[in-house]
Amino acid sequence: MDLLDTTHRPPEGANPDWTIPQGFESYSKAEHDVWIALYDRQATILPGRACDAFLQGLHALDLHGEGIPDFERLNRRLCALTSWRIVAVPSLVPDDVFFDHLANRRFPAANFIRRADQLDYLQEPDIFHDVFGHVPLLTDPVFADYMQAYGQGGLRALKLGRLHNLARLYWYTVEFGLLETPAGLRIYGAGIVSSRSESIFALESASPHRIRFNLERVMRTPYRIDDFQQIYFVIPSLQDLLDATIKTDFGPLYAQLAGQADIAISGIEPGDVVLSRGSQAYAKGRVTQ
Ligand SMILES: [Fe+2]
């Protein structure tokens, strides 16, 4: 589930908190087969690319390739590990509803799956992105606390009118974050880990910049939703990410950001710790096409 504005009334049949039944019994064989196809592709390429916490979470949740998971069964395992639960929602929910779920350790997930001819492309996050991409890391106690802290921070950012800054934090960590390990860079962001092509691009392409995570820097950097990222931010550990969030008073930080310009998406700043300077060749090629 991603941060998107929409109208403020739940659709007919949804609960006041926008939750809906998953409707597990209604999935067709073709829909389960799409899950299996997506799962099998990612299971092949993620060892050695995804971080250990993600792969361990995948294993702990038994999210194998037998079809779309039943949230009830999944929640029994997830809740026992970190007290998080998955709730089904329509594909888009208002920001405050999204943050309130996170702040209460509930992850809102879509219940629909993309069509078989859309394995590589989808406009809105579906159940494969939301569950395969996001839920394994929620079994990690540190990341589980980070997501809750993010939800709490989101409610505050809304009140202070700085949601665009905080949304960038979500984008460059929860969706597109990379992690530095002794064995090399690993993926932890759900947007990468649920995409075959970006799993390879994010780690192996010479095009994007890879820069050490810095909270203020991230919040000044716009992002693109239509293509591979031009810049990835790399955290030293999940604990560092949590610490950077809970040890920062976002009020003064937002006040400071209000007086600063955004940083160009392809730019390198003087204070950046650059792990690899990208050629930006991929992005430049797309512009001239
Ligand atoms: Fe997402």
PDB file of C-alpha atoms and ligand atoms in Angstrom:
ATOM      1  CA  MET A   1       0.000   0.000   0.000  1.00  0.00           C
ATOM      2  CA  ASP A   2       1.317   3.403  -0.890  1.00  0.00           C
ATOM      3  CA  LEU A   3       0.703   6.974   0.065  1.00  0.00           C
ATOM      4  CA  LEU A   4      -1.999   8.341  -2.147  1.00  0.00           C
ATOM      5  CA  ASP A   5      -4.724  10.868  -1.631  1.00  0.00           C
ATOM      6  CA  THR A   6      -8.282   9.997  -2.407  1.00  0.00           C
ATOM      7  CA  THR A   7     -11.725  10.926  -1.198  1.00  0.00           C
ATOM      8  CA  HIS A   8     -12.452  10.525   2.434  1.00  0.00           C
ATOM      9  CA  ARG A   9     -15.434   8.230   2.522  1.00  0.00           C
ATOM     10  CA  PRO A  10     -14.955   4.446   2.606  1.00  0.00           C
ATOM     11  CA  PRO A  11     -16.546   2.685  -0.357  1.00  0.00           C
ATOM     12  CA  GLU A  12     -19.811   0.863   0.125  1.00  0.00           C
ATOM     13  CA  GLY A  13     -19.366  -2.331   2.084  1.00  0.00           C
ATOM     14  CA  ALA A  14     -16.087  -1.219   3.717  1.00  0.00           C
ATOM     15  CA  ASN A  15     -15.747  -0.636   7.452  1.00  0.00           C
ATOM     16  CA  PRO A  16     -15.250   2.905   8.842  1.00  0.00           C
ATOM     17  CA  ASP A  17     -11.480   2.217   8.954  1.00  0.00           C
ATOM     18  CA  TRP A  18     -11.681   1.240   5.260  1.00  0.00           C
ATOM     19  CA  THR A  19     -10.990  -2.439   5.900  1.00  0.00           C
ATOM     20  CA  ILE A  20     -12.790  -5.007   3.776  1.00  0.00           C
ATOM     21  CA  PRO A  21     -12.884  -8.807   3.838  1.00  0.00           C
ATOM     22  CA  GLN A  22     -10.034 -10.411   1.924  1.00  0.00           C
ATOM     23  CA  GLY A  23     -12.469 -12.741   0.161  1.00  0.00           C
ATOM     24  CA  PHE A  24      -9.941 -15.559   0.129  1.00  0.00           C
ATOM     25  CA  GLU A  25     -12.485 -18.142  -1.075  1.00  0.00           C
ATOM     26  CA  SER A  26     -13.230 -16.051  -4.161  1.00  0.00           C
ATOM     27  CA  TYR A  27      -9.809 -16.258  -5.826  1.00  0.00           C
ATOM     28  CA  SER A  28      -9.824 -18.231  -9.053  1.00  0.00           C
ATOM     29  CA  LYS A  29      -7.207 -20.789 -10.044  1.00  0.00           C
ATOM     30  CA  ALA A  30      -5.917 -18.291 -12.616  1.00  0.00           C
ATOM     31  CA  GLU A  31      -5.378 -15.710  -9.854  1.00  0.00           C
ATOM     32  CA  HIS A  32      -3.539 -18.196  -7.650  1.00  0.00           C
ATOM     33  CA  ASP A  33      -1.431 -19.099 -10.678  1.00  0.00           C
ATOM     34  CA  VAL A  34      -0.389 -15.456 -11.108  1.00  0.00           C
ATOM     35  CA  TRP A  35       0.866 -15.429  -7.503  1.00  0.00           C
ATOM     36  CA  ILE A  36       2.781 -18.662  -8.119  1.00  0.00           C
ATOM     37  CA  ALA A  37       4.366 -17.293 -11.311  1.00  0.00           C
ATOM     38  CA  LEU A  38       5.433 -14.074  -9.569  1.00  0.00           C
ATOM     39  CA  TYR A  39       6.642 -15.940  -6.498  1.00  0.00           C
ATOM     40  CA  ASP A  40       8.710 -18.382  -8.514  1.00  0.00           C
ATOM     41  CA  ARG A  41      10.416 -15.594 -10.452  1.00  0.00           C
ATOM     42  CA  GLN A  42      11.379 -13.711  -7.306  1.00  0.00           C
ATOM     43  CA  ALA A  43      12.410 -16.860  -5.422  1.00  0.00           C
ATOM     44  CA  THR A  44      14.924 -17.500  -8.189  1.00  0.00           C
ATOM     45  CA  ILE A  45      16.595 -14.102  -8.172  1.00  0.00           C
ATOM     46  CA  LEU A  46      16.328 -12.887  -4.567  1.00  0.00           C
ATOM     47  CA  PRO A  47      18.832 -15.134  -2.769  1.00  0.00           C
ATOM     48  CA  GLY A  48      22.047 -13.099  -2.718  1.00  0.00           C
ATOM     49  CA  ARG A  49      20.106  -9.924  -3.582  1.00  0.00           C
ATOM     50  CA  ALA A  50      17.463  -9.495  -0.859  1.00  0.00           C
ATOM     51  CA  CYS A  51      18.643  -8.879   2.705  1.00  0.00           C
ATOM     52  CA  ASP A  52      18.678 -11.753   5.191  1.00  0.00           C
ATOM     53  CA  ALA A  53      15.820 -10.300   7.279  1.00  0.00           C
ATOM     54  CA  PHE A  54      13.558 -10.342   4.210  1.00  0.00           C
ATOM     55  CA  LEU A  55      14.468 -13.893   3.216  1.00  0.00           C
ATOM     56  CA  GLN A  56      14.074 -15.108   6.791  1.00  0.00           C
ATOM     57  CA  GLY A  57      10.662 -13.416   6.987  1.00  0.00           C
ATOM     58  CA  LEU A  58       9.589 -15.058   3.751  1.00  0.00           C
ATOM     59  CA  HIS A  59      10.531 -18.405   5.247  1.00  0.00           C
ATOM     60  CA  ALA A  60       8.979 -17.708   8.675  1.00  0.00           C
ATOM     61  CA  LEU A  61       5.652 -16.767   7.086  1.00  0.00           C
ATOM     62  CA  ASP A  62       5.654 -19.828   4.886  1.00  0.00           C
ATOM     63  CA  LEU A  63       4.839 -17.574   1.941  1.00  0.00           C
ATOM     64  CA  HIS A  64       5.622 -20.321  -0.497  1.00  0.00           C
ATOM     65  CA  GLY A  65       4.385 -20.554  -4.003  1.00  0.00           C
ATOM     66  CA  GLU A  66       1.132 -22.463  -3.464  1.00  0.00           C
ATOM     67  CA  GLY A  67      -1.019 -19.486  -4.284  1.00  0.00           C
ATOM     68  CA  ILE A  68      -2.340 -16.248  -2.797  1.00  0.00           C
ATOM     69  CA  PRO A  69      -1.962 -16.370   0.993  1.00  0.00           C
ATOM     70  CA  ASP A  70      -4.961 -16.413   3.300  1.00  0.00           C
ATOM     71  CA  PHE A  71      -4.605 -13.337   5.558  1.00  0.00           C
ATOM     72  CA  GLU A  72      -6.157 -15.166   8.514  1.00  0.00           C
ATOM     73  CA  ARG A  73      -3.534 -17.882   8.411  1.00  0.00           C
ATOM     74  CA  LEU A  74      -0.748 -15.397   7.669  1.00  0.00           C
ATOM     75  CA  ASN A  75      -1.787 -13.179  10.563  1.00  0.00           C
ATOM     76  CA  ARG A  76      -1.488 -16.027  13.052  1.00  0.00           C
ATOM     77  CA  ARG A  77       2.194 -16.358  12.171  1.00  0.00           C
ATOM     78  CA  LEU A  78       2.925 -12.644  11.809  1.00  0.00           C
ATOM     79  CA  CYS A  79       1.114 -11.642  14.981  1.00  0.00           C
ATOM     80  CA  ALA A  80       3.000 -14.265  17.010  1.00  0.00           C
ATOM     81  CA  LEU A  81       6.307 -12.775  15.822  1.00  0.00           C
ATOM     82  CA  THR A  82       5.858  -8.985  16.014  1.00  0.00           C
ATOM     83  CA  SER A  83       2.179  -8.275  16.841  1.00  0.00           C
ATOM     84  CA  TRP A  84       1.568  -6.929  13.328  1.00  0.00           C
ATOM     85  CA  ARG A  85      -1.497  -7.903  11.291  1.00  0.00           C
ATOM     86  CA  ILE A  86      -2.438  -7.513   7.650  1.00  0.00           C
ATOM     87  CA  VAL A  87      -5.804  -5.954   6.877  1.00  0.00           C
ATOM     88  CA  ALA A  88      -7.424  -5.903   3.446  1.00  0.00           C
ATOM     89  CA  VAL A  89      -8.376  -2.489   2.076  1.00  0.00           C
ATOM     90  CA  PRO A  90      -9.479  -1.095  -1.293  1.00  0.00           C
ATOM     91  CA  SER A  91      -6.405  -0.303  -3.371  1.00  0.00           C
ATOM     92  CA  LEU A  92      -6.297   3.360  -2.346  1.00  0.00           C
ATOM     93  CA  VAL A  93      -6.948   4.690   1.149  1.00  0.00           C
ATOM     94  CA  PRO A  94      -6.593   8.252   2.489  1.00  0.00           C
ATOM     95  CA  ASP A  95      -3.291   9.153   4.108  1.00  0.00           C
ATOM     96  CA  ASP A  96      -4.647   9.520   7.630  1.00  0.00           C
ATOM     97  CA  VAL A  97      -6.325   6.102   7.430  1.00  0.00           C
ATOM     98  CA  PHE A  98      -3.094   4.548   6.165  1.00  0.00           C
ATOM     99  CA  PHE A  99      -1.011   6.142   8.931  1.00  0.00           C
ATOM    100  CA  ASP A 100      -3.499   5.165  11.619  1.00  0.00           C
ATOM    101  CA  HIS A 101      -3.292   1.525  10.561  1.00  0.00           C
ATOM    102  CA  LEU A 102       0.518   1.595  10.649  1.00  0.00           C
ATOM    103  CA  ALA A 103       0.583   3.363  14.005  1.00  0.00           C
ATOM    104  CA  ASN A 104      -1.509   0.488  15.353  1.00  0.00           C
ATOM    105  CA  ARG A 105       0.631  -2.219  13.753  1.00  0.00           C
ATOM    106  CA  ARG A 106      -1.830  -3.066  11.001  1.00  0.00           C
ATOM    107  CA  PHE A 107      -0.532  -3.230   7.439  1.00  0.00           C
ATOM    108  CA  PRO A 108      -3.165  -2.302   4.824  1.00  0.00           C
ATOM    109  CA  ALA A 109      -2.945  -4.572   1.791  1.00  0.00           C
ATOM    110  CA  ALA A 110      -4.851  -4.794  -1.461  1.00  0.00           C
ATOM    111  CA  ASN A 111      -6.799  -8.010  -1.958  1.00  0.00           C
ATOM    112  CA  PHE A 112      -6.701  -8.104  -5.774  1.00  0.00           C
ATOM    113  CA  ILE A 113      -3.935  -9.541  -7.932  1.00  0.00           C
ATOM    114  CA  ARG A 114      -2.716  -8.327 -11.326  1.00  0.00           C
ATOM    115  CA  ARG A 115      -3.618 -10.191 -14.496  1.00  0.00           C
ATOM    116  CA  ALA A 116      -1.337 -12.815 -16.029  1.00  0.00           C
ATOM    117  CA  ASP A 117      -0.398 -10.394 -18.830  1.00  0.00           C
ATOM    118  CA  GLN A 118       0.698  -7.755 -16.293  1.00  0.00           C
ATOM    119  CA  LEU A 119       3.458  -9.606 -14.456  1.00  0.00           C
ATOM    120  CA  ASP A 120       5.921  -6.765 -15.006  1.00  0.00           C
ATOM    121  CA  TYR A 121       3.610  -3.813 -14.912  1.00  0.00           C
ATOM    122  CA  LEU A 122       0.911  -2.610 -12.607  1.00  0.00           C
ATOM    123  CA  GLN A 123      -0.571   0.791 -12.008  1.00  0.00           C
ATOM    124  CA  GLU A 124      -1.667   0.264  -8.439  1.00  0.00           C
ATOM    125  CA  PRO A 125      -0.037  -1.925  -5.798  1.00  0.00           C
ATOM    126  CA  ASP A 126      -1.693  -5.348  -5.758  1.00  0.00           C
ATOM    127  CA  ILE A 127      -1.606  -8.165  -3.217  1.00  0.00           C
ATOM    128  CA  PHE A 128       1.702  -9.475  -4.544  1.00  0.00           C
ATOM    129  CA  HIS A 129       3.424  -6.121  -4.066  1.00  0.00           C
ATOM    130  CA  ASP A 130       1.757  -5.507  -0.706  1.00  0.00           C
ATOM    131  CA  VAL A 131       2.149  -8.976   0.824  1.00  0.00           C
ATOM    132  CA  PHE A 132       5.209 -10.489  -0.835  1.00  0.00           C
ATOM    133  CA  GLY A 133       6.991  -7.132  -0.945  1.00  0.00           C
ATOM    134  CA  HIS A 134       6.106  -5.622   2.407  1.00  0.00           C
ATOM    135  CA  VAL A 135       5.112  -8.307   4.882  1.00  0.00           C
ATOM    136  CA  PRO A 136       8.265 -10.462   5.235  1.00  0.00           C
ATOM    137  CA  LEU A 137      10.209  -7.561   6.796  1.00  0.00           C
ATOM    138  CA  LEU A 138       7.391  -6.981   9.274  1.00  0.00           C
ATOM    139  CA  THR A 139       8.601 -10.190  10.956  1.00  0.00           C
ATOM    140  CA  ASP A 140      11.790  -8.324  11.899  1.00  0.00           C
ATOM    141  CA  PRO A 141      11.299  -6.650  15.310  1.00  0.00           C
ATOM    142  CA  VAL A 142      13.380  -3.583  14.399  1.00  0.00           C
ATOM    143  CA  PHE A 143      11.717  -2.954  11.055  1.00  0.00           C
ATOM    144  CA  ALA A 144       8.332  -3.657  12.651  1.00  0.00           C
ATOM    145  CA  ASP A 145       8.990  -0.802  15.109  1.00  0.00           C
ATOM    146  CA  TYR A 146      10.172   1.458  12.270  1.00  0.00           C
ATOM    147  CA  MET A 147       6.909   0.992  10.374  1.00  0.00           C
ATOM    148  CA  GLN A 148       4.874   1.785  13.473  1.00  0.00           C
ATOM    149  CA  ALA A 149       7.000   4.890  14.139  1.00  0.00           C
ATOM    150  CA  TYR A 150       6.462   5.923  10.522  1.00  0.00           C
ATOM    151  CA  GLY A 151       2.691   5.725  10.969  1.00  0.00           C
ATOM    152  CA  GLN A 152       2.878   7.845  14.111  1.00  0.00           C
ATOM    153  CA  GLY A 153       5.117  10.340  12.305  1.00  0.00           C
ATOM    154  CA  GLY A 154       2.720  10.417   9.369  1.00  0.00           C
ATOM    155  CA  LEU A 155      -0.152  11.604  11.507  1.00  0.00           C
ATOM    156  CA  ARG A 156       2.076  14.422  12.791  1.00  0.00           C
ATOM    157  CA  ALA A 157       3.331  15.361   9.296  1.00  0.00           C
ATOM    158  CA  LEU A 158      -0.257  15.663   8.110  1.00  0.00           C
ATOM    159  CA  LYS A 159      -1.011  18.148  10.891  1.00  0.00           C
ATOM    160  CA  LEU A 160       2.136  20.138  10.084  1.00  0.00           C
ATOM    161  CA  GLY A 161       1.561  20.129   6.308  1.00  0.00           C
ATOM    162  CA  ARG A 162       4.872  18.362   5.526  1.00  0.00           C
ATOM    163  CA  LEU A 163       3.570  15.103   4.140  1.00  0.00           C
ATOM    164  CA  HIS A 164       5.546  15.458   0.899  1.00  0.00           C
ATOM    165  CA  ASN A 165       8.772  15.403   2.911  1.00  0.00           C
ATOM    166  CA  LEU A 166       7.780  12.362   4.934  1.00  0.00           C
ATOM    167  CA  ALA A 167       6.465  10.510   1.879  1.00  0.00           C
ATOM    168  CA  ARG A 168       9.994  10.658   0.468  1.00  0.00           C
ATOM    169  CA  LEU A 169      11.269   8.840   3.549  1.00  0.00           C
ATOM    170  CA  TYR A 170       8.767   6.037   2.928  1.00  0.00           C
ATOM    171  CA  TRP A 171       9.646   5.925  -0.735  1.00  0.00           C
ATOM    172  CA  TYR A 172      13.413   5.757  -0.318  1.00  0.00           C
ATOM    173  CA  THR A 173      13.323   3.288   2.577  1.00  0.00           C
ATOM    174  CA  VAL A 174      10.201   1.127   2.786  1.00  0.00           C
ATOM    175  CA  GLU A 175       9.746   0.984  -0.991  1.00  0.00           C
ATOM    176  CA  PHE A 176      13.209   1.428  -2.518  1.00  0.00           C
ATOM    177  CA  GLY A 177      15.755   1.047   0.255  1.00  0.00           C
ATOM    178  CA  LEU A 178      19.096  -0.736   0.012  1.00  0.00           C
ATOM    179  CA  LEU A 179      21.094  -2.138   2.919  1.00  0.00           C
ATOM    180  CA  GLU A 180      24.862  -2.335   3.267  1.00  0.00           C
ATOM    181  CA  THR A 181      26.139  -5.720   4.519  1.00  0.00           C
ATOM    182  CA  PRO A 182      29.596  -7.310   4.778  1.00  0.00           C
ATOM    183  CA  ALA A 183      28.615  -9.438   1.766  1.00  0.00           C
ATOM    184  CA  GLY A 184      27.665  -6.387  -0.323  1.00  0.00           C
ATOM    185  CA  LEU A 185      24.539  -4.336  -0.979  1.00  0.00           C
ATOM    186  CA  ARG A 186      21.200  -6.022  -0.395  1.00  0.00           C
ATOM    187  CA  ILE A 187      17.605  -5.007  -1.122  1.00  0.00           C
ATOM    188  CA  TYR A 188      15.053  -4.405   1.605  1.00  0.00           C
ATOM    189  CA  GLY A 189      12.584  -2.070  -0.168  1.00  0.00           C
ATOM    190  CA  ALA A 190       9.265  -3.641  -1.156  1.00  0.00           C
ATOM    191  CA  GLY A 191       9.078  -1.851  -4.497  1.00  0.00           C
ATOM    192  CA  ILE A 192      12.346  -3.447  -5.515  1.00  0.00           C
ATOM    193  CA  VAL A 193      11.934  -6.863  -3.973  1.00  0.00           C
ATOM    194  CA  SER A 194       8.532  -7.413  -5.634  1.00  0.00           C
ATOM    195  CA  SER A 195       9.887  -6.492  -9.094  1.00  0.00           C
ATOM    196  CA  ARG A 196      12.163  -8.786 -11.068  1.00  0.00           C
ATOM    197  CA  SER A 197      13.622  -6.075 -13.268  1.00  0.00           C
ATOM    198  CA  GLU A 198      14.254  -3.544 -10.511  1.00  0.00           C
ATOM    199  CA  SER A 199      15.774  -6.219  -8.237  1.00  0.00           C
ATOM    200  CA  ILE A 200      18.510  -6.523 -10.823  1.00  0.00           C
ATOM    201  CA  PHE A 201      18.694  -2.835 -11.814  1.00  0.00           C
ATOM    202  CA  ALA A 202      18.916  -1.510  -8.252  1.00  0.00           C
ATOM    203  CA  LEU A 203      21.993  -3.600  -7.447  1.00  0.00           C
ATOM    204  CA  GLU A 204      23.708  -4.151 -10.758  1.00  0.00           C
ATOM    205  CA  SER A 205      23.070  -1.217 -13.085  1.00  0.00           C
ATOM    206  CA  ALA A 206      25.784   1.449 -13.404  1.00  0.00           C
ATOM    207  CA  SER A 207      23.097   4.071 -14.030  1.00  0.00           C
ATOM    208  CA  PRO A 208      21.676   5.043 -10.607  1.00  0.00           C
ATOM    209  CA  HIS A 209      23.495   6.770  -7.769  1.00  0.00           C
ATOM    210  CA  ARG A 210      23.813   4.810  -4.526  1.00  0.00           C
ATOM    211  CA  ILE A 211      24.283   7.120  -1.567  1.00  0.00           C
ATOM    212  CA  ARG A 212      24.492   6.616   2.174  1.00  0.00           C
ATOM    213  CA  PHE A 213      21.140   7.272   3.840  1.00  0.00           C
ATOM    214  CA  ASN A 214      20.757  10.666   5.476  1.00  0.00           C
ATOM    215  CA  LEU A 215      17.341  11.641   6.799  1.00  0.00           C
ATOM    216  CA  GLU A 216      17.419  15.304   5.789  1.00  0.00           C
ATOM    217  CA  ARG A 217      18.905  14.504   2.363  1.00  0.00           C
ATOM    218  CA  VAL A 218      16.204  11.927   1.663  1.00  0.00           C
ATOM    219  CA  MET A 219      13.430  14.306   2.635  1.00  0.00           C
ATOM    220  CA  ARG A 220      14.733  16.900   0.161  1.00  0.00           C
ATOM    221  CA  THR A 221      14.893  14.454  -2.761  1.00  0.00           C
ATOM    222  CA  PRO A 222      11.889  13.990  -5.080  1.00  0.00           C
ATOM    223  CA  TYR A 223      11.255  10.559  -6.553  1.00  0.00           C
ATOM    224  CA  ARG A 224       9.849   9.078  -9.706  1.00  0.00           C
ATOM    225  CA  ILE A 225       6.908   6.735  -9.701  1.00  0.00           C
ATOM    226  CA  ASP A 226       6.973   5.822 -13.388  1.00  0.00           C
ATOM    227  CA  ASP A 227      10.304   4.077 -13.866  1.00  0.00           C
ATOM    228  CA  PHE A 228      13.423   2.712 -12.173  1.00  0.00           C
ATOM    229  CA  GLN A 229      14.836   5.012  -9.508  1.00  0.00           C
ATOM    230  CA  GLN A 230      17.707   7.346 -10.375  1.00  0.00           C
ATOM    231  CA  ILE A 231      19.050   7.288  -6.841  1.00  0.00           C
ATOM    232  CA  TYR A 232      18.986   4.714  -4.054  1.00  0.00           C
ATOM    233  CA  PHE A 233      19.762   5.454  -0.422  1.00  0.00           C
ATOM    234  CA  VAL A 234      21.724   2.841   1.475  1.00  0.00           C
ATOM    235  CA  ILE A 235      21.295   2.221   5.217  1.00  0.00           C
ATOM    236  CA  PRO A 236      24.055   0.636   7.333  1.00  0.00           C
ATOM    237  CA  SER A 237      21.469  -1.429   9.256  1.00  0.00           C
ATOM    238  CA  LEU A 238      17.765  -1.585  10.035  1.00  0.00           C
ATOM    239  CA  GLN A 239      18.609  -0.428  13.555  1.00  0.00           C
ATOM    240  CA  ASP A 240      20.258   2.717  12.133  1.00  0.00           C
ATOM    241  CA  LEU A 241      17.090   3.425  10.177  1.00  0.00           C
ATOM    242  CA  LEU A 242      14.906   3.039  13.248  1.00  0.00           C
ATOM    243  CA  ASP A 243      17.265   5.162  15.355  1.00  0.00           C
ATOM    244  CA  ALA A 244      17.384   7.943  12.751  1.00  0.00           C
ATOM    245  CA  THR A 245      13.613   8.111  12.906  1.00  0.00           C
ATOM    246  CA  ILE A 246      12.826   7.801  16.587  1.00  0.00           C
ATOM    247  CA  LYS A 247      15.737   9.939  17.789  1.00  0.00           C
ATOM    248  CA  THR A 248      14.819  12.856  15.514  1.00  0.00           C
ATOM    249  CA  ASP A 249      12.353  15.560  16.457  1.00  0.00           C
ATOM    250  CA  PHE A 250      10.646  16.048  13.103  1.00  0.00           C
ATOM    251  CA  GLY A 251       9.100  19.409  14.081  1.00  0.00           C
ATOM    252  CA  PRO A 252      12.362  21.417  13.884  1.00  0.00           C
ATOM    253  CA  LEU A 253      13.466  19.328  10.895  1.00  0.00           C
ATOM    254  CA  TYR A 254      10.326  20.250   8.961  1.00  0.00           C
ATOM    255  CA  ALA A 255      10.863  23.917   9.842  1.00  0.00           C
ATOM    256  CA  GLN A 256      14.396  23.672   8.460  1.00  0.00           C
ATOM    257  CA  LEU A 257      13.231  21.888   5.305  1.00  0.00           C
ATOM    258  CA  ALA A 258      10.670  24.601   4.649  1.00  0.00           C
ATOM    259  CA  GLY A 259      13.550  26.989   3.893  1.00  0.00           C
ATOM    260  CA  GLN A 260      15.510  24.609   1.681  1.00  0.00           C
ATOM    261  CA  ALA A 261      15.118  23.812  -1.998  1.00  0.00           C
ATOM    262  CA  ASP A 262      14.614  20.261  -3.229  1.00  0.00           C
ATOM    263  CA  ILE A 263      17.666  18.444  -4.569  1.00  0.00           C
ATOM    264  CA  ALA A 264      17.635  17.465  -8.248  1.00  0.00           C
ATOM    265  CA  ILE A 265      16.836  13.772  -8.574  1.00  0.00           C
ATOM    266  CA  SER A 266      20.057  13.101 -10.496  1.00  0.00           C
ATOM    267  CA  GLY A 267      22.205  15.398  -8.365  1.00  0.00           C
ATOM    268  CA  ILE A 268      25.066  14.678  -5.965  1.00  0.00           C
ATOM    269  CA  GLU A 269      25.400  17.069  -3.025  1.00  0.00           C
ATOM    270  CA  PRO A 270      28.706  18.121  -1.403  1.00  0.00           C
ATOM    271  CA  GLY A 271      27.859  16.278   1.848  1.00  0.00           C
ATOM    272  CA  ASP A 272      26.790  13.022   0.187  1.00  0.00           C
ATOM    273  CA  VAL A 273      28.599   9.813   1.050  1.00  0.00           C
ATOM    274  CA  VAL A 274      28.647   8.293  -2.421  1.00  0.00           C
ATOM    275  CA  LEU A 275      28.891   4.500  -2.555  1.00  0.00           C
ATOM    276  CA  SER A 276      28.623   4.484  -6.327  1.00  0.00           C
ATOM    277  CA  ARG A 277      28.186   7.492  -8.577  1.00  0.00           C
ATOM    278  CA  GLY A 278      25.749   6.566 -11.321  1.00  0.00           C
ATOM    279  CA  SER A 279      26.152   7.388 -14.987  1.00  0.00           C
ATOM    280  CA  GLN A 280      22.406   8.190 -15.182  1.00  0.00           C
ATOM    281  CA  ALA A 281      22.631   6.604 -18.634  1.00  0.00           C
ATOM    282  CA  TYR A 282      19.364   4.723 -18.247  1.00  0.00           C
ATOM    283  CA  ALA A 283      17.393   7.826 -17.227  1.00  0.00           C
ATOM    284  CA  LYS A 284      18.980   9.961 -19.952  1.00  0.00           C
ATOM    285  CA  GLY A 285      18.155   7.305 -22.549  1.00  0.00           C
ATOM    286  CA  ARG A 286      14.527   7.285 -21.487  1.00  0.00           C
ATOM    287  CA  VAL A 287      14.241  11.069 -21.824  1.00  0.00           C
ATOM    288  CA  THR A 288      15.478  11.117 -25.396  1.00  0.00           C
ATOM    289  CA  GLN A 289      13.375   8.181 -26.573  1.00  0.00           C
TER     290      GLN A 289
HETATM  291 FE    FE B   1       4.278  -0.503  -1.380  1.00  0.00          FE
END
